């Protein structure tokens, strides 16, 4: 077994990567709780994961506006201070020869009035809440359906955030269209019961994702734009009646209109938040076959390093690693040299300080 696939160069946007091991977008909730400004810990954390260069890092999901969610400790990209904070992060990554994309986030219904300006009601495609309590133990609220004339404002917020990201030195932006946040709430049939041109048919449910992509491409350039999608995901109560057709249409439209996107990123159907890789009757082959260009896949690969290497060799995909990149700042070189991996500590994933964030040892240190 060789690791040729994972360690074969690939071009992303205008950048030549040395390998295909990607830092997955990972919310860690360590920004300032009031200003949502990233700090020196972020600089260290991302700098560590830039490793020996030639890699692609994707940031944690980052709020595009004050209305976009604002979980305690989530970073933002709407204020001058946030842009200045991110500049130090992008510099640290570039100094080590890697590149970094900013993940653009609006959570839609997956937030609380208490976290929004003026205790505003969360918004979504339709007035349908997530069932039960959220991961913070708070009861999920019923959102308000966005008015059709508010949608252009939402698109404008993505555009401004993308421009701010480029000003902060990012090599590109990844539109977060996955995991049950606002774009995904428009795509899935169970969360979108609109009767206007953003609801009903697959074409209508895909419209918001495509309009945001179009606007961001025009604002910052196609080679600096990417999108993440999660067909088949049931996280946060998502369900779609025809996933192959729904995301198949979306990917066909992306391919037809934006073939030069930096990459398309998809989450494996088998991904679960449990400590195993999980299994699924579904896979992403249908979408990979349509897209063909740089394709990033994420979900459960760190539990099965041999499988990851084989998958990359077979498909040419880039693989984004989440939990094992949290625990192994030098993950690319560990995979290349087939070294053992540090275990991750779930208790320190969200919030807190340096523990479980910047203190995981390199292989030499361990
Ligand atoms: C702590 C944690 C935070 C995450 N935050 C994000 C996020 O901000 N944006 C996103 O698109 N996915 C997020 N995910 C999903 C990961 O990007 C990735 O798809 C998932 O962890 C599967 O990869 P893994 O099996 O290698 O961990 C998160 C996952 C974890 C474990």
Coordinates of C-alpha atoms and ligand atoms in Angstrom, one line a residue:
X1 CA 0.0 0.0 0.0
X2 CA 1.4 3.4 -0.9
X3 CA 0.0 6.8 0.0
X4 CA 0.4 8.1 -3.5
X5 CA -3.2 9.3 -3.8
X6 CA -3.2 11.4 -0.6
X7 CA 0.3 12.7 -1.3
X8 CA -0.1 13.6 -4.9
X9 CA 0.0 17.3 -5.7
X10 CA -3.3 19.0 -6.8
X11 CA -4.2 22.5 -7.9
X12 CA -6.9 24.4 -5.9
X13 CA -7.8 27.7 -7.3
X14 CA -4.5 29.4 -8.1
X15 CA -2.5 27.3 -5.7
X16 CA -0.5 24.1 -6.0
X17 CA -0.9 21.8 -3.0
X18 CA 1.7 19.2 -2.1
X19 CA -0.9 16.8 -0.7
X20 CA -4.6 16.2 -0.3
X21 CA -5.0 16.1 3.5
X22 CA -7.3 19.0 4.3
X23 CA -8.2 20.5 7.7
X24 CA -12.0 20.1 7.9
X25 CA -14.0 23.1 9.1
X26 CA -14.3 22.7 12.8
X27 CA -16.2 24.9 15.2
X28 CA -14.2 25.3 18.4
X29 CA -15.9 28.3 20.0
X30 CA -12.8 30.1 21.4
X31 CA -13.3 33.6 19.9
X32 CA -14.2 36.5 22.1
X33 CA -17.8 35.9 23.2
X34 CA -18.8 39.6 22.8
X35 CA -16.9 40.8 19.8
X36 CA -16.5 37.4 18.0
X37 CA -12.9 38.4 17.2
X38 CA -10.4 35.5 16.7
X39 CA -7.3 35.8 18.9
X40 CA -3.7 34.6 19.4
X41 CA -4.9 31.1 20.2
X42 CA -6.5 30.9 16.8
X43 CA -3.2 32.1 15.2
X44 CA -1.3 29.3 17.0
X45 CA -4.0 26.6 16.3
X46 CA -4.2 27.2 12.6
X47 CA -0.4 27.9 12.3
X48 CA 0.3 24.5 13.9
X49 CA -2.0 22.8 11.4
X50 CA -0.3 24.5 8.4
X51 CA 2.5 22.0 9.1
X52 CA 5.3 21.9 6.6
X53 CA 3.3 23.7 4.0
X54 CA 1.5 22.8 0.8
X55 CA -1.8 22.0 2.5
X56 CA -5.3 23.4 2.5
X57 CA -7.0 24.5 5.7
X58 CA -10.6 25.4 6.0
X59 CA -11.6 27.6 9.0
X60 CA -14.3 26.9 11.5
X61 CA -17.7 28.1 10.4
X62 CA -17.6 31.9 10.7
X63 CA -20.7 34.2 11.1
X64 CA -21.3 36.4 8.0
X65 CA -23.2 39.0 10.0
X66 CA -24.5 39.7 13.6
X67 CA -27.8 38.0 12.5
X68 CA -26.0 34.9 11.3
X69 CA -26.0 33.0 14.6
X70 CA -23.4 34.1 17.0
X71 CA -22.9 31.0 19.1
X72 CA -20.9 32.0 22.2
X73 CA -17.3 31.9 21.0
X74 CA -18.0 31.6 17.3
X75 CA -15.9 34.0 15.2
X76 CA -17.3 36.6 12.8
X77 CA -16.2 38.3 9.6
X78 CA -18.4 41.4 9.6
X79 CA -16.3 43.9 11.7
X80 CA -13.0 45.6 11.2
X81 CA -11.6 44.0 14.4
X82 CA -12.6 40.5 13.2
X83 CA -10.9 41.2 9.8
X84 CA -7.7 42.3 11.7
X85 CA -7.9 39.2 13.9
X86 CA -8.1 36.9 10.9
X87 CA -5.2 38.7 9.2
X88 CA -2.9 37.3 11.8
X89 CA -4.3 33.8 11.2
X90 CA -3.9 33.9 7.5
X91 CA -0.3 35.3 7.8
X92 CA 0.6 32.4 10.2
X93 CA -0.7 29.9 7.7
X94 CA 1.0 31.5 4.7
X95 CA 4.3 31.9 6.6
X96 CA 4.3 28.1 6.8
X97 CA 3.5 27.7 3.1
X98 CA -0.1 26.4 3.3
X99 CA -3.4 28.1 2.2
X100 CA -6.6 28.7 4.1
X101 CA -10.3 29.1 3.1
X102 CA -12.8 30.9 5.3
X103 CA -16.1 29.0 5.9
X104 CA -19.1 31.4 5.6
X105 CA -21.9 30.6 8.0
X106 CA -25.4 31.6 8.6
X107 CA -27.2 29.1 10.9
X108 CA -30.8 30.0 10.1
X109 CA -33.1 28.3 12.6
X110 CA -30.2 26.7 14.5
X111 CA -29.8 29.5 17.0
X112 CA -31.7 31.4 19.7
X113 CA -33.2 34.9 20.0
X114 CA -31.0 35.4 23.1
X115 CA -27.9 35.3 20.9
X116 CA -29.2 37.6 18.2
X117 CA -29.3 41.4 18.1
X118 CA -32.4 42.8 19.8
X119 CA -33.4 39.2 20.7
X120 CA -34.6 38.8 17.1
X121 CA -36.4 35.7 16.2
X122 CA -34.2 33.2 14.2
X123 CA -35.0 32.9 10.5
X124 CA -35.3 30.0 8.1
X125 CA -36.9 28.9 4.9
X126 CA -40.1 28.1 6.7
X127 CA -41.5 28.4 10.3
X128 CA -40.4 24.9 11.3
X129 CA -38.2 24.3 14.4
X130 CA -35.6 21.6 15.1
X131 CA -37.2 19.1 17.5
X132 CA -36.1 18.9 21.1
X133 CA -33.1 20.7 22.7
X134 CA -29.9 21.8 21.0
X135 CA -26.4 20.8 21.9
X136 CA -26.3 23.6 24.5
X137 CA -29.3 22.1 26.2
X138 CA -31.6 24.9 25.1
X139 CA -35.0 24.2 23.6
X140 CA -35.0 24.9 19.9
X141 CA -37.2 27.9 18.8
X142 CA -39.7 28.1 16.0
X143 CA -38.0 30.4 13.4
X144 CA -39.7 32.9 11.2
X145 CA -39.8 32.3 7.4
X146 CA -37.6 34.8 5.6
X147 CA -39.7 37.2 3.5
X148 CA -38.9 37.0 -0.2
X149 CA -37.6 40.6 -0.2
X150 CA -35.2 39.8 2.7
X151 CA -33.4 37.2 0.6
X152 CA -31.3 39.7 -1.4
X153 CA -30.1 41.2 1.9
X154 CA -29.0 37.7 3.0
X155 CA -27.1 37.2 -0.3
X156 CA -25.5 40.6 0.2
X157 CA -24.3 39.6 3.6
X158 CA -22.5 36.5 2.0
X159 CA -21.0 38.9 -0.5
X160 CA -19.7 41.3 2.1
X161 CA -18.4 38.5 4.2
X162 CA -16.6 37.0 1.2
X163 CA -15.0 40.4 0.4
X164 CA -14.0 40.8 4.1
X165 CA -12.5 37.4 4.0
X166 CA -10.3 38.2 1.0
X167 CA -9.3 41.5 2.7
X168 CA -8.3 39.4 5.7
X169 CA -5.9 37.5 3.5
X170 CA -7.9 34.3 2.9
X171 CA -7.1 32.4 -0.3
X172 CA -10.8 31.8 -0.8
X173 CA -14.1 31.2 0.9
X174 CA -16.2 28.1 1.4
X175 CA -20.0 28.7 1.4
X176 CA -21.4 26.5 4.2
X177 CA -24.3 24.8 2.4
X178 CA -24.2 21.7 4.7
X179 CA -25.3 20.3 8.0
X180 CA -28.7 21.8 8.5
X181 CA -27.8 25.5 8.4
X182 CA -29.7 28.1 6.4
X183 CA -28.7 27.2 2.9
X184 CA -29.4 23.5 3.7
X185 CA -32.7 24.5 5.3
X186 CA -33.8 25.9 1.9
X187 CA -32.5 22.8 0.0
X188 CA -34.1 20.0 2.1
X189 CA -37.8 19.2 1.4
X190 CA -38.7 18.8 5.1
X191 CA -37.6 22.3 6.1
X192 CA -38.7 24.2 3.1
X193 CA -42.5 24.5 2.6
X194 CA -42.4 27.8 0.8
X195 CA -44.7 28.5 -2.1
X196 CA -42.6 31.2 -3.7
X197 CA -39.7 30.7 -6.2
X198 CA -37.5 29.5 -3.3
X199 CA -39.7 26.5 -2.4
X200 CA -41.5 23.5 -3.8
X201 CA -39.6 22.1 -6.8
X202 CA -35.9 21.0 -6.6
X203 CA -35.0 24.0 -8.9
X204 CA -36.6 26.4 -6.4
X205 CA -35.1 24.8 -3.3
X206 CA -31.6 24.9 -4.9
X207 CA -32.1 28.5 -5.9
X208 CA -30.7 30.2 -2.8
X209 CA -27.5 28.1 -2.9
X210 CA -27.0 28.9 -6.5
X211 CA -27.7 32.6 -6.1
X212 CA -25.3 32.9 -3.2
X213 CA -22.6 31.0 -5.2
X214 CA -23.2 33.3 -8.2
X215 CA -23.0 36.5 -6.1
X216 CA -19.8 35.3 -4.3
X217 CA -18.2 34.3 -7.5
X218 CA -18.9 37.7 -9.0
X219 CA -17.5 39.4 -5.9
X220 CA -14.3 37.5 -5.2
X221 CA -13.7 35.3 -8.3
X222 CA -14.5 31.8 -9.2
X223 CA -11.1 30.4 -8.2
X224 CA -11.6 31.8 -4.7
X225 CA -15.1 30.3 -4.2
X226 CA -16.1 26.9 -3.0
X227 CA -19.1 25.3 -1.4
X228 CA -19.8 22.5 1.1
X229 CA -22.9 20.3 0.9
X230 CA -24.2 17.3 2.8
X231 CA -26.7 15.2 0.9
X232 CA -28.3 12.4 3.1
X233 CA -27.4 14.2 6.4
X234 CA -30.1 13.9 9.1
X235 CA -28.2 16.1 11.5
X236 CA -30.4 18.8 13.0
X237 CA -33.5 17.0 11.7
X238 CA -32.7 17.4 8.0
X239 CA -34.5 15.1 5.6
X240 CA -35.0 15.2 1.8
X241 CA -37.3 13.0 -0.1
X242 CA -35.0 12.7 -3.2
X243 CA -31.4 13.3 -2.2
X244 CA -29.9 12.0 -5.4
X245 CA -32.1 14.1 -7.5
X246 CA -31.9 17.2 -5.3
X247 CA -28.2 17.4 -4.9
X248 CA -27.7 15.9 -8.3
X249 CA -29.5 18.9 -9.8
X250 CA -27.5 21.3 -7.6
X251 CA -24.2 19.8 -8.6
X252 CA -25.1 19.7 -12.3
X253 CA -25.9 23.5 -12.1
X254 CA -22.7 24.2 -10.3
X255 CA -20.8 22.2 -12.9
X256 CA -22.6 23.9 -15.8
X257 CA -22.2 27.4 -14.6
X258 CA -19.2 27.4 -12.2
X259 CA -16.9 24.6 -13.3
X260 CA -13.9 26.7 -12.2
X261 CA -14.9 26.8 -8.5
X262 CA -11.9 26.1 -6.3
X263 CA -13.5 22.9 -5.2
X264 CA -16.8 21.1 -4.2
X265 CA -16.8 19.7 -0.7
X266 CA -19.2 17.0 0.5
X267 CA -19.8 15.3 3.8
X268 CA -19.9 11.5 3.7
X269 CA -23.4 10.0 4.4
X270 CA -21.8 7.6 6.9
X271 CA -20.5 10.4 9.1
X272 CA -21.9 10.4 12.6
X273 CA -20.7 12.5 15.6
X274 CA -20.2 9.2 17.5
X275 CA -16.7 7.9 17.9
X276 CA -16.9 5.5 15.0
X277 CA -17.1 6.0 11.3
X278 CA -20.7 4.7 11.0
X279 CA -22.1 3.1 7.9
X280 CA -24.6 4.1 5.2
X281 CA -26.3 2.5 2.2
X282 CA -25.5 5.8 0.4
X283 CA -22.4 7.2 -1.1
X284 CA -21.3 10.3 -3.0
X285 CA -20.3 8.6 -6.3
X286 CA -23.2 10.2 -8.2
X287 CA -22.1 13.7 -7.3
X288 CA -18.4 13.1 -7.8
X289 CA -19.2 11.7 -11.3
X290 CA -21.0 14.9 -12.2
X291 CA -18.5 17.3 -10.7
X292 CA -15.1 15.7 -11.7
X293 CA -13.1 18.8 -10.7
X294 CA -11.4 19.0 -7.2
X295 CA -13.6 17.1 -4.9
X296 CA -13.2 17.1 -1.1
X297 CA -14.9 14.5 1.0
X298 CA -15.1 14.4 4.8
X299 CA -16.4 12.0 7.4
X300 CA -14.9 9.2 9.4
X301 CA -11.7 8.7 7.5
X302 CA -9.4 9.2 10.6
X303 CA -10.9 6.1 12.1
X304 CA -9.7 4.1 9.0
X305 CA -6.5 5.5 7.8
X306 CA -6.0 2.6 5.4
X307 CA -9.4 3.2 3.9
X308 CA -8.6 6.9 3.5
X309 CA -5.4 6.2 1.6
X310 CA -7.2 3.6 -0.6
X311 CA -10.1 6.0 -1.2
X312 CA -7.8 8.8 -2.3
X313 CA -5.9 6.5 -4.6
X314 CA -9.1 5.2 -6.2
X315 CA -10.9 8.5 -6.6
X316 CA -8.3 11.3 -6.5
X317 CA -10.4 13.1 -3.9
X318 CA -9.0 15.4 -1.3
X319 CA -9.9 14.2 2.2
X320 CA -10.9 16.6 5.0
X321 CA -10.1 15.3 8.4
X322 CA -12.0 16.6 11.4
X323 CA -11.6 15.0 14.8
X324 CA -8.2 13.5 14.1
X325 CA -6.8 16.8 12.8
X326 CA -8.0 18.4 16.1
X327 CA -5.9 15.9 18.0
X328 CA -2.9 15.7 15.5
X329 CA -1.6 19.1 14.5
X330 CA 0.9 17.3 12.3
X331 CA -1.7 15.0 10.7
X332 CA -0.4 15.2 7.1
X333 CA 3.1 14.1 8.0
X334 CA 1.8 11.4 10.4
X335 CA -0.3 9.9 7.6
X336 CA 2.5 10.2 5.1
X337 CA 5.0 8.4 7.4
X338 CA 2.3 6.0 8.7
X339 CA 2.9 7.1 12.3
X340 CA 0.3 6.5 15.1
X341 CA -2.3 9.1 15.8
X342 CA -3.1 10.9 19.1
X343 CA -6.6 10.2 20.4
X344 CA -9.0 13.2 20.5
X345 CA -10.7 14.5 23.6
X346 CA -14.4 15.2 22.9
X347 CA -14.8 17.2 26.2
X348 CA -12.5 20.0 24.9
X349 CA -14.0 20.3 21.4
X350 CA -16.1 23.3 22.1
X351 CA -15.1 26.4 24.2
X352 CA -12.4 26.7 26.8
X353 CA -8.8 27.7 26.4
X354 CA -5.6 26.1 25.2
X355 CA -6.4 22.7 26.6
X356 CA -7.5 20.4 23.8
X357 CA -6.9 23.3 21.3
X358 CA -3.3 24.1 20.9
X359 CA -1.7 21.6 23.3
X360 CA -1.9 18.4 21.3
X361 CA 1.7 17.2 20.8
X362 CA 3.5 16.7 17.5
X363 CA 4.7 13.2 17.0
X364 CA 8.3 14.0 18.1
X365 CA 6.9 15.6 21.3
X366 CA 4.7 12.7 22.1
Ligands
LIG1 C1 -16.0 19.6 16.9 C2 -16.6 19.6 15.5 C3 -16.9 20.8 15.0 C4 -17.4 20.9 13.7 N1 -17.6 22.1 13.1 C5 -18.0 22.2 11.8 C6 -18.1 23.5 11.1 O1 -17.8 24.5 11.7 N2 -18.4 23.5 9.8 C7 -18.7 22.3 9.1 O2 -19.0 22.4 7.9 N3 -18.6 21.1 9.7 C8 -18.2 21.0 11.0 N4 -18.0 19.8 11.6 C9 -18.0 18.6 10.7 C10 -16.6 18.3 10.2 O3 -16.1 19.3 9.3 C11 -16.4 17.0 9.5 O4 -17.3 16.9 8.4 C12 -16.7 15.8 10.4 O5 -16.1 16.0 11.7 C13 -16.3 14.5 9.8 O6 -15.0 14.4 9.8 P1 -14.1 13.4 10.8 O7 -14.8 12.1 10.8 O8 -12.8 13.4 10.2 O9 -14.2 14.1 12.1 C14 -17.6 19.7 12.9 C15 -17.2 18.5 13.5 C16 -16.7 18.4 14.8 C17 -16.4 17.1 15.4

